[in-house]
JSON list of C-alpha atoms in Angstrom, two decimals:
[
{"chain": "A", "resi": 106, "resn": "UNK", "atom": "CA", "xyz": [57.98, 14.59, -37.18]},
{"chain": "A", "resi": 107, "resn": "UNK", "atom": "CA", "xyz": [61.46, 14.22, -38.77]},
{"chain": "A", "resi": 108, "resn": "UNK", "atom": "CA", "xyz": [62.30, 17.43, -37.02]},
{"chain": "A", "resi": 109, "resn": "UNK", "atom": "CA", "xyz": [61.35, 16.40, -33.53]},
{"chain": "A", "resi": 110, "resn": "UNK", "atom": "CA", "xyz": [63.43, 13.27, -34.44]},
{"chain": "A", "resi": 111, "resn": "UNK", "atom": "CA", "xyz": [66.54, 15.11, -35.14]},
{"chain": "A", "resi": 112, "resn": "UNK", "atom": "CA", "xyz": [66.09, 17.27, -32.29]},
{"chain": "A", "resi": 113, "resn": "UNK", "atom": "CA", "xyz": [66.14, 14.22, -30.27]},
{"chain": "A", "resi": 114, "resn": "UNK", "atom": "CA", "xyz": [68.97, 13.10, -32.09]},
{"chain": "A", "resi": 115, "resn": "UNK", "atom": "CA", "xyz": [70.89, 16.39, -31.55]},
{"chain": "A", "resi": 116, "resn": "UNK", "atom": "CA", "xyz": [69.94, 16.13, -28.00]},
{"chain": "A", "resi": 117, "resn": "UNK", "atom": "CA", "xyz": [71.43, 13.11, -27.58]},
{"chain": "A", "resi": 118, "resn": "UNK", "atom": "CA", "xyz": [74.81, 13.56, -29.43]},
{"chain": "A", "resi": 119, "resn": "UNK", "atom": "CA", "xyz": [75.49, 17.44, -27.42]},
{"chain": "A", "resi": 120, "resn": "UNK", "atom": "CA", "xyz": [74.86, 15.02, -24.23]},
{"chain": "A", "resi": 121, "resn": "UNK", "atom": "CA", "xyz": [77.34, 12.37, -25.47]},
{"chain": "A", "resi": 122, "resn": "UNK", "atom": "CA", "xyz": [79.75, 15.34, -26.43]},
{"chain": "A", "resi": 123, "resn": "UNK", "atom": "CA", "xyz": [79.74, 16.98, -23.11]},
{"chain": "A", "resi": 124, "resn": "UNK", "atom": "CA", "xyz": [79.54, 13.67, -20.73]},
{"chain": "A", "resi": 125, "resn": "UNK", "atom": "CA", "xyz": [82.83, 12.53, -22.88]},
{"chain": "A", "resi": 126, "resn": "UNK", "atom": "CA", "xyz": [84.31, 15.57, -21.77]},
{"chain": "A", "resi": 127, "resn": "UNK", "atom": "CA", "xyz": [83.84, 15.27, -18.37]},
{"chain": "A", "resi": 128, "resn": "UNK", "atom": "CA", "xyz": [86.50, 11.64, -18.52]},
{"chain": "A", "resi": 129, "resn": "UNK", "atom": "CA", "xyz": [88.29, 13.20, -21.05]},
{"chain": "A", "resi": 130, "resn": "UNK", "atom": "CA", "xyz": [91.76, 13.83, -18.77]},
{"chain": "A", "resi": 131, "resn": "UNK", "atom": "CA", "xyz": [91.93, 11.27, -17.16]},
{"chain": "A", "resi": 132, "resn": "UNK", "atom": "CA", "xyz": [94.51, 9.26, -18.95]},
{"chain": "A", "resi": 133, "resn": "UNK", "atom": "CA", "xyz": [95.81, 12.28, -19.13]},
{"chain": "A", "resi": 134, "resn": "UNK", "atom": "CA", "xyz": [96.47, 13.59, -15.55]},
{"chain": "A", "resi": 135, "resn": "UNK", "atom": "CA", "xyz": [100.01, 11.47, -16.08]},
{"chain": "A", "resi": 136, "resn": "UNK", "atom": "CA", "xyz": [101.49, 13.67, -18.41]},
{"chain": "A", "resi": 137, "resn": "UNK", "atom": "CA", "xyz": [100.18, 16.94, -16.63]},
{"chain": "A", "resi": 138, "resn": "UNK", "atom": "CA", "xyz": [101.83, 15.35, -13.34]},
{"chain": "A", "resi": 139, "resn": "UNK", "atom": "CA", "xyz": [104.94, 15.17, -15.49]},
{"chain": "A", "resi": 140, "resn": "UNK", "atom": "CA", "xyz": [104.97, 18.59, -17.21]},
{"chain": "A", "resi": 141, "resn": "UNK", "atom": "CA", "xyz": [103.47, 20.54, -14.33]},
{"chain": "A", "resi": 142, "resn": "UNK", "atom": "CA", "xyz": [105.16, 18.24, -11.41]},
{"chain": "A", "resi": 143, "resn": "UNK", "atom": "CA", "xyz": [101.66, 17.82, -9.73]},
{"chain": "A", "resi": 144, "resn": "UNK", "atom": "CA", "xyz": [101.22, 16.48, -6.58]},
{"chain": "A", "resi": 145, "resn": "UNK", "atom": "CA", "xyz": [98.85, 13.49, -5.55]},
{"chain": "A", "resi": 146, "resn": "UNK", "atom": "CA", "xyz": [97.02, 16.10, -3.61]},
{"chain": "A", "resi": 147, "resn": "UNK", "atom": "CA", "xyz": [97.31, 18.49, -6.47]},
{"chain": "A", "resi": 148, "resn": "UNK", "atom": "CA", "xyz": [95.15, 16.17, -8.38]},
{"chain": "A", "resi": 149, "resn": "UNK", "atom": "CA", "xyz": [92.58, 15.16, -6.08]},
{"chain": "A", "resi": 150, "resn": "UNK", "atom": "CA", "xyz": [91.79, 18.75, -5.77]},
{"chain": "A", "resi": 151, "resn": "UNK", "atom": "CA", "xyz": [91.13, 19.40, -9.59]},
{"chain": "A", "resi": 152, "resn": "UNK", "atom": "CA", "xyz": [89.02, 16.30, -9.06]},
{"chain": "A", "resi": 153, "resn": "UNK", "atom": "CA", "xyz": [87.45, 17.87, -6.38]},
{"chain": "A", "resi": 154, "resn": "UNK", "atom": "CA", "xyz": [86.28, 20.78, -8.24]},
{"chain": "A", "resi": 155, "resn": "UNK", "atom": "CA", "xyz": [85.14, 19.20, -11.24]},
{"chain": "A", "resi": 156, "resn": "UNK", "atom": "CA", "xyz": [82.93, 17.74, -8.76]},
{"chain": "A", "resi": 157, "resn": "UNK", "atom": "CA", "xyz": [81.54, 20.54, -6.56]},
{"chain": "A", "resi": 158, "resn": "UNK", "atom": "CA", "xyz": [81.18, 22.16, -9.87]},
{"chain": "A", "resi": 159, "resn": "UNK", "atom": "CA", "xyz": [78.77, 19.46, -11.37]},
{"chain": "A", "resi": 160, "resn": "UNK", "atom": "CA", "xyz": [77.26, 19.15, -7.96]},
{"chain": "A", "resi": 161, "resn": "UNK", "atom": "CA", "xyz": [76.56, 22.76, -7.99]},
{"chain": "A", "resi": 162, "resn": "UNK", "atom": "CA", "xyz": [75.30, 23.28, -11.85]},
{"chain": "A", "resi": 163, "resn": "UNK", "atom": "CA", "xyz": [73.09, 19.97, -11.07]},
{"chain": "A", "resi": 164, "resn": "UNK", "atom": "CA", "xyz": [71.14, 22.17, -8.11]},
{"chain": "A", "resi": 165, "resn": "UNK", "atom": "CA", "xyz": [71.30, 24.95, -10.75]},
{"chain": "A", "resi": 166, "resn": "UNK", "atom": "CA", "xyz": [69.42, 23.39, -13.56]},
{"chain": "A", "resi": 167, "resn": "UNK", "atom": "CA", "xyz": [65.84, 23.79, -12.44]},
{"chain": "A", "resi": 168, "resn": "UNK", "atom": "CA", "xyz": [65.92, 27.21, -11.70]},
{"chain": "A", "resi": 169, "resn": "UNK", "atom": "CA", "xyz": [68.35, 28.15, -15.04]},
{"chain": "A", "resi": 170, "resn": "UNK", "atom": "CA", "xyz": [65.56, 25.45, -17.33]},
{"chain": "A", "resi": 171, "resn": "UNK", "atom": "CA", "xyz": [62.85, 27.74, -15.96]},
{"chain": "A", "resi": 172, "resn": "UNK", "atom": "CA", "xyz": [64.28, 30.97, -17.31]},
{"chain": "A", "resi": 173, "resn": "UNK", "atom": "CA", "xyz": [65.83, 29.54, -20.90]},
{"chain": "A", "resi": 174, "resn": "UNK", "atom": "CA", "xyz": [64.07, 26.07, -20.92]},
{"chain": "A", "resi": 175, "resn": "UNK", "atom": "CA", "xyz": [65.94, 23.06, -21.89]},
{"chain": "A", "resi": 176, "resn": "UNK", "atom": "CA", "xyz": [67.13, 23.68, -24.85]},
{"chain": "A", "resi": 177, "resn": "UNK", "atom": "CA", "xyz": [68.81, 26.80, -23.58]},
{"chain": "A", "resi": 178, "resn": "UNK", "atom": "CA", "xyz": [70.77, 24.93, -21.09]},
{"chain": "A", "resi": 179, "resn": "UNK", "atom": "CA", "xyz": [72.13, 22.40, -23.27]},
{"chain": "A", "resi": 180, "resn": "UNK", "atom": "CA", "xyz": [73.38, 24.91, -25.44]},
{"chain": "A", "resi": 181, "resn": "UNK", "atom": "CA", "xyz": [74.86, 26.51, -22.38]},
{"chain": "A", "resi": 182, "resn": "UNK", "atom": "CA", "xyz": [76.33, 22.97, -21.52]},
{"chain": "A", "resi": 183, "resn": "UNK", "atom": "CA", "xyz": [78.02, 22.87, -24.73]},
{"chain": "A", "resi": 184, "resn": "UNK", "atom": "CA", "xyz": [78.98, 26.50, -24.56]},
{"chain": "A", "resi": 185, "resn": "UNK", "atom": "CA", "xyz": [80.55, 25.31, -21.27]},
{"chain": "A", "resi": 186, "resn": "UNK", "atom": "CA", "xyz": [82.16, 22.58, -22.27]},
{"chain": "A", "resi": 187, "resn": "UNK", "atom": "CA", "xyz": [84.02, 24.39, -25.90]},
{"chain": "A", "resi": 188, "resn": "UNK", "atom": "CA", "xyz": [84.98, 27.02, -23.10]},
{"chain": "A", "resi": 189, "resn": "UNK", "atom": "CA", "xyz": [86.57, 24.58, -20.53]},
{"chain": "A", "resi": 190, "resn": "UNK", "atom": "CA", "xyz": [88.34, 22.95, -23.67]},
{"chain": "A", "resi": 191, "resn": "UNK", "atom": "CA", "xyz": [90.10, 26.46, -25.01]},
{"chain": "A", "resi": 192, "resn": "UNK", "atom": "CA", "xyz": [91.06, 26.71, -21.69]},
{"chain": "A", "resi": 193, "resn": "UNK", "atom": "CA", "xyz": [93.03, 23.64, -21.61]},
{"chain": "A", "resi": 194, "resn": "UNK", "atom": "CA", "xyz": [94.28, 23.94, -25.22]},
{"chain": "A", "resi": 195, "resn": "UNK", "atom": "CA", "xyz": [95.70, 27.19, -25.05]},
{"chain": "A", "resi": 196, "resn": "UNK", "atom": "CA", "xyz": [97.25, 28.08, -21.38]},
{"chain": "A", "resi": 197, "resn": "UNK", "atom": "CA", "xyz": [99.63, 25.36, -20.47]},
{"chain": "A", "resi": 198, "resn": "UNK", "atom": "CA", "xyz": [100.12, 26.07, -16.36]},
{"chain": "A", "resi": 199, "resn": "UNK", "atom": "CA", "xyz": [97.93, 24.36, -13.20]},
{"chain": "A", "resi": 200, "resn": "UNK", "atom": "CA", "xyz": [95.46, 27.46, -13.30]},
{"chain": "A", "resi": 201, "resn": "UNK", "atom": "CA", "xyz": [94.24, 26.26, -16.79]},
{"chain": "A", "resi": 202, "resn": "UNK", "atom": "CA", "xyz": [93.83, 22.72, -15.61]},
{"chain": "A", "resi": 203, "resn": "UNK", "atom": "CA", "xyz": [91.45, 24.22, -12.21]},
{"chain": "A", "resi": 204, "resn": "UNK", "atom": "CA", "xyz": [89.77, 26.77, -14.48]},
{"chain": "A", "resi": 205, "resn": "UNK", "atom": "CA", "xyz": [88.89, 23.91, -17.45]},
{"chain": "A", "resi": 206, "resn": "UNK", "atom": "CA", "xyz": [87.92, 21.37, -15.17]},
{"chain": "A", "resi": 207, "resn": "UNK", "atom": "CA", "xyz": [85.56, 24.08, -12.85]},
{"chain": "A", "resi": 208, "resn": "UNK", "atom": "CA", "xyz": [84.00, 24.56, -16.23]},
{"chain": "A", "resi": 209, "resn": "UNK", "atom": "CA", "xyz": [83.75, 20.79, -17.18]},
{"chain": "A", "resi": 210, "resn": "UNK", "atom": "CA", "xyz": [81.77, 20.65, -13.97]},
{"chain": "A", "resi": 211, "resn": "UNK", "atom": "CA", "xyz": [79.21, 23.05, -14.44]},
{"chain": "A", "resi": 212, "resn": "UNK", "atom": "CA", "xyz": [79.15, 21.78, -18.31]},
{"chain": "A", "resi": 213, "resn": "UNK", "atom": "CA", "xyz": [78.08, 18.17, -16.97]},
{"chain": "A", "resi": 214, "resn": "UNK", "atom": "CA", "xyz": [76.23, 19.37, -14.51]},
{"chain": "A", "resi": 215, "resn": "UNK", "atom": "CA", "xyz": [74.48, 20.98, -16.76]},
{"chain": "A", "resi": 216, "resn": "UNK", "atom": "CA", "xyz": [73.58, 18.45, -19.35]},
{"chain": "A", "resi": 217, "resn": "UNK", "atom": "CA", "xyz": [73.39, 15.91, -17.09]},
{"chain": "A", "resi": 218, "resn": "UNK", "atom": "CA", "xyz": [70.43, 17.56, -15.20]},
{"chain": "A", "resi": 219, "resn": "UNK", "atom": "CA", "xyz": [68.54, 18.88, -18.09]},
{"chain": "A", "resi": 220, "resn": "UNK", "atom": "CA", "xyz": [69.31, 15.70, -21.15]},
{"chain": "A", "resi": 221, "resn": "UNK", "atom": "CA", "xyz": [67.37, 12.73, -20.38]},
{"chain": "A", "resi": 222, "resn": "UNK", "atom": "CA", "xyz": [64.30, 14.84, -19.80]},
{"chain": "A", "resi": 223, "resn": "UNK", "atom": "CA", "xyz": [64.81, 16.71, -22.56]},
{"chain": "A", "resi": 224, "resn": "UNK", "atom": "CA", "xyz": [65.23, 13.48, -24.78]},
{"chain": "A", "resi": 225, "resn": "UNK", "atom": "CA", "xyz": [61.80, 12.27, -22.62]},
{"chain": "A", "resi": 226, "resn": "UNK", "atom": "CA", "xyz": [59.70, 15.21, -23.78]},
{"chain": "A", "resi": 227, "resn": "UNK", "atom": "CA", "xyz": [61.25, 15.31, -27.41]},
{"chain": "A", "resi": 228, "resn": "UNK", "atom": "CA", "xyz": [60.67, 11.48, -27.77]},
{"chain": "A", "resi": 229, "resn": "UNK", "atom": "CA", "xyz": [56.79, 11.76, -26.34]},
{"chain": "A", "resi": 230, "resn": "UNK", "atom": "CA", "xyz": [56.72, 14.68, -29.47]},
{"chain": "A", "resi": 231, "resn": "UNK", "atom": "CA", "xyz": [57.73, 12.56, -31.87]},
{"chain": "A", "resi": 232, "resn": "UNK", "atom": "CA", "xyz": [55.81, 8.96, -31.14]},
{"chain": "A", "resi": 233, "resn": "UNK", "atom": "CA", "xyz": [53.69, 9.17, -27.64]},
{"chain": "A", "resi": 234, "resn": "UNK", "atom": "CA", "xyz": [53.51, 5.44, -27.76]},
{"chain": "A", "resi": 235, "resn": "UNK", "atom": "CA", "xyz": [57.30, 4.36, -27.05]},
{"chain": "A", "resi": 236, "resn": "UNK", "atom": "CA", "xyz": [59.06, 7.71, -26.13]},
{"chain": "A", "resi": 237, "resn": "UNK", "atom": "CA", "xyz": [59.64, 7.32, -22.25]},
{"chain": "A", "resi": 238, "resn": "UNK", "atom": "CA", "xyz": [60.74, 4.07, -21.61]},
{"chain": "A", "resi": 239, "resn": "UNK", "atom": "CA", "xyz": [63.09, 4.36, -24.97]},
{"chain": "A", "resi": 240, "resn": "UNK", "atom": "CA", "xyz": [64.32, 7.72, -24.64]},
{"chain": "A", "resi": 241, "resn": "UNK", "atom": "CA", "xyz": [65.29, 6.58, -20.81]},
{"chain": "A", "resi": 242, "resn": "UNK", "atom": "CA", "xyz": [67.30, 3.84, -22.49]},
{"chain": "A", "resi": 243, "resn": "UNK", "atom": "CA", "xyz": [69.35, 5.77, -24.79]},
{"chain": "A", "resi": 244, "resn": "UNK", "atom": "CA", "xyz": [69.68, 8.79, -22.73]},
{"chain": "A", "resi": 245, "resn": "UNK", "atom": "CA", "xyz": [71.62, 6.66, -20.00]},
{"chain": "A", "resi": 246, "resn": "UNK", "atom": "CA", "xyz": [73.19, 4.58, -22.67]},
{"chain": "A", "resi": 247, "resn": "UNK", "atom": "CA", "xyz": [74.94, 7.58, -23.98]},
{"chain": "A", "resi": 248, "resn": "UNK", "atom": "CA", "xyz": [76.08, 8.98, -20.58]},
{"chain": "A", "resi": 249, "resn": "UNK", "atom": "CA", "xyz": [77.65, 5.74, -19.28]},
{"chain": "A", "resi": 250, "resn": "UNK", "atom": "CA", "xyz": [78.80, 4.98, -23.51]},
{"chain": "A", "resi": 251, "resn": "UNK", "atom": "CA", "xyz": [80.22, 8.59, -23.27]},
{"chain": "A", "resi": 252, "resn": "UNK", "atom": "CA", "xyz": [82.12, 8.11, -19.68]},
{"chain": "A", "resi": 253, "resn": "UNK", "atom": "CA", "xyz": [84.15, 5.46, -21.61]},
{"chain": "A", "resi": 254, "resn": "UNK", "atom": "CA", "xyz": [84.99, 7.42, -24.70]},
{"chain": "A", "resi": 255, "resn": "UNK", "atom": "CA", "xyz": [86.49, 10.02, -23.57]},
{"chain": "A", "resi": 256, "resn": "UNK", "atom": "CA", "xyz": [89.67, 8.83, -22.14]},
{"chain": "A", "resi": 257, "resn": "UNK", "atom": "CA", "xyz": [89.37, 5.87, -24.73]},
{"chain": "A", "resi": 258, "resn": "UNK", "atom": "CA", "xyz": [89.62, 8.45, -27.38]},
{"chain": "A", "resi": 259, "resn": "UNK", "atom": "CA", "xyz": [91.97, 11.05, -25.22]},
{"chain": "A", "resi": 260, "resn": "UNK", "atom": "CA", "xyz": [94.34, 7.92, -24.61]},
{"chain": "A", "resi": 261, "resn": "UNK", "atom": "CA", "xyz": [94.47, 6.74, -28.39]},
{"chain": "A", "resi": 262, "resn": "UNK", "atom": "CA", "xyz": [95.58, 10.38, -29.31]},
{"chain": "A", "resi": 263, "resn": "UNK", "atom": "CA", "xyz": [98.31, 10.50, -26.56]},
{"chain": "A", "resi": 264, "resn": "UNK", "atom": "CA", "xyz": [99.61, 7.70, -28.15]},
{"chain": "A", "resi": 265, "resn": "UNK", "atom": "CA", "xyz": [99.36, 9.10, -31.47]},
{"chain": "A", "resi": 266, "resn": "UNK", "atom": "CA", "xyz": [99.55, 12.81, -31.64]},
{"chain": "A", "resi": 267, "resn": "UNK", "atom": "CA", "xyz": [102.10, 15.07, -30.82]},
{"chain": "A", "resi": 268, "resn": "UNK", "atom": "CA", "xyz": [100.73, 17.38, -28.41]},
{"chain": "A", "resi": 269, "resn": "UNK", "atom": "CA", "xyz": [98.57, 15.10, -26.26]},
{"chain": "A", "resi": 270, "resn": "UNK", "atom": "CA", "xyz": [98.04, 18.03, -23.87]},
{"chain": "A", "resi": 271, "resn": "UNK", "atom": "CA", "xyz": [96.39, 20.15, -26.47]},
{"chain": "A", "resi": 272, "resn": "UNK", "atom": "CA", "xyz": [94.71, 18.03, -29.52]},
{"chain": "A", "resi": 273, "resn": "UNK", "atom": "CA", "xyz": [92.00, 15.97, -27.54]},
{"chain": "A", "resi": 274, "resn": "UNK", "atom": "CA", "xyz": [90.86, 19.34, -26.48]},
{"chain": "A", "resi": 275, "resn": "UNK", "atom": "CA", "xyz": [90.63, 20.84, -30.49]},
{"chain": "A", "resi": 276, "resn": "UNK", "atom": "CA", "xyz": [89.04, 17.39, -31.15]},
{"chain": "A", "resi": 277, "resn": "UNK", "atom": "CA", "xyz": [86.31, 18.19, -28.84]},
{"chain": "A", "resi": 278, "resn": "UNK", "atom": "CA", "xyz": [85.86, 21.75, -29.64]},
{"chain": "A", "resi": 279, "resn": "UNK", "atom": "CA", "xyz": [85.42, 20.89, -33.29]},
{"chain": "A", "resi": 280, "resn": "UNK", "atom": "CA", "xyz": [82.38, 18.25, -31.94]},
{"chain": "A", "resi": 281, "resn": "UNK", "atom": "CA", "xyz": [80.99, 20.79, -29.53]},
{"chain": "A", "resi": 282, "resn": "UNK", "atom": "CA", "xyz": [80.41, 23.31, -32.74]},
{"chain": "A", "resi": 283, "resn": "UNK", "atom": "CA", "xyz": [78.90, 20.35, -34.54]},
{"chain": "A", "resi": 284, "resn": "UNK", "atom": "CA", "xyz": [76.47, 19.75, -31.04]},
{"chain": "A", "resi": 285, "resn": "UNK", "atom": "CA", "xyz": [75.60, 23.29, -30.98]},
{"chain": "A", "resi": 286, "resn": "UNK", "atom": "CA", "xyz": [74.53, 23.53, -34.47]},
{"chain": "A", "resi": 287, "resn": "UNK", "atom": "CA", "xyz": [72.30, 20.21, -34.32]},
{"chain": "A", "resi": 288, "resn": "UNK", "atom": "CA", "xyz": [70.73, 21.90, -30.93]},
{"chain": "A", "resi": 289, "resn": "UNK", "atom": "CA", "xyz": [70.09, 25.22, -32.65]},
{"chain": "A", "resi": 290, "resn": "UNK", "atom": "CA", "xyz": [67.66, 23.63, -34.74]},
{"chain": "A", "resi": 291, "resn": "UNK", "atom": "CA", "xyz": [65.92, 20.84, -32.07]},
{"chain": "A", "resi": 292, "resn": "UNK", "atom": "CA", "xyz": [62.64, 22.27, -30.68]},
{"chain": "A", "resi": 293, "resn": "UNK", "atom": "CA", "xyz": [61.96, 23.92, -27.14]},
{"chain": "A", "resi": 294, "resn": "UNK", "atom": "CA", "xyz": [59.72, 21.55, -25.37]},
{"chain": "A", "resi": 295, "resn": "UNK", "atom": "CA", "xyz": [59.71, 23.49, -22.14]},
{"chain": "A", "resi": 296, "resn": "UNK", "atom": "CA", "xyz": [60.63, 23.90, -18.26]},
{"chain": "A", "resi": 297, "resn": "UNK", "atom": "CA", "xyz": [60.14, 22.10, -15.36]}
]
């Protein structure tokens, strides 16, 4: 049982990892205006693709869950996600900033689509009495908790660090290893 618990756990910290990412620019897009000299337009369109990118991964998910299950596709969330953050830590030009955030997209879309379900089934594994309704709870708890910690954290640093461009991104590679090893060991539970 302590197993299925920490799967759940794992589950739910890879989710918070990933759906951090996804608000992790924003309070950032100022100094990328300033380096790159990006447009308004400029950055509506990498909004834009992080979105048709999540939008896309989202229809995605029950068709990939089917062939790896769900524990596969968190692990290719997080992949995702440590991907889209090398990305934007090492190439410094606009391409890196539509490439990272096309990846962020099909990262969130991703977890997002696959998590809370997951966290559902592992919680009904581990005590069939109060799983649902409490797994519910803390799997949306983390996604909106996470939507505010990214650019909380991503601001703090540009405050703080030298390179604000590059060190939120190392931050969250350094937590997507940690996610990945936690989901290596969490139990399958299955596909839609």
């Amino acid at each position: 049982m302590s197993g299925r618990r920490s799967g759940f756990w794992a589950v739910a910290f890879a989710f918070l990892v990933v759906m951090a990412f996804a608000t992790l620019p924003s309070p950032l897009y100022g100094l990328y205006r300033e380096r790159d000299g990006l447009s308004t337009l400029t950055i509506t369109i990498v909004y834009a693709i992080w979105a048709a990118s999540t939008i896309a991964a989202l229809i995605a998910v029950p068709y990939v869950a089917q062939r790896i299950g769900r524990r596969g596709v968190m692990l290719a969330s997080v992949t995702t996600m440590i991907a889209a953050a090398a990305v934007l830590a090492a190439w410094k030009a606009l391409p890196s900033l539509l490439v990272g955030r096309l990846l962020t997209g099909v990262a969130v879309g991703l977890a997002s689509g696959t998590a809370i379900t997951y966290l559902i089934e592992l919680g009904i594994r581990a005590d069939p009495n109060i799983a649902p309704p409490r797994a519910r709870t803390i799997g949306t708890s983390v996604n909106v908790g996470a939507l505010g910690i990214g650019p909380l954290v991503a601001g703090c640093l540009a405050m703080w660090v030298s390179d604000p461009l590059t060190v939120p991104y190392l931050v969250w590679i350094a937590l997507g290893v940690v996610a990945l090893v936690g989901l290596a060991s969490a139990p399958e539970t299955g596909a839609p």
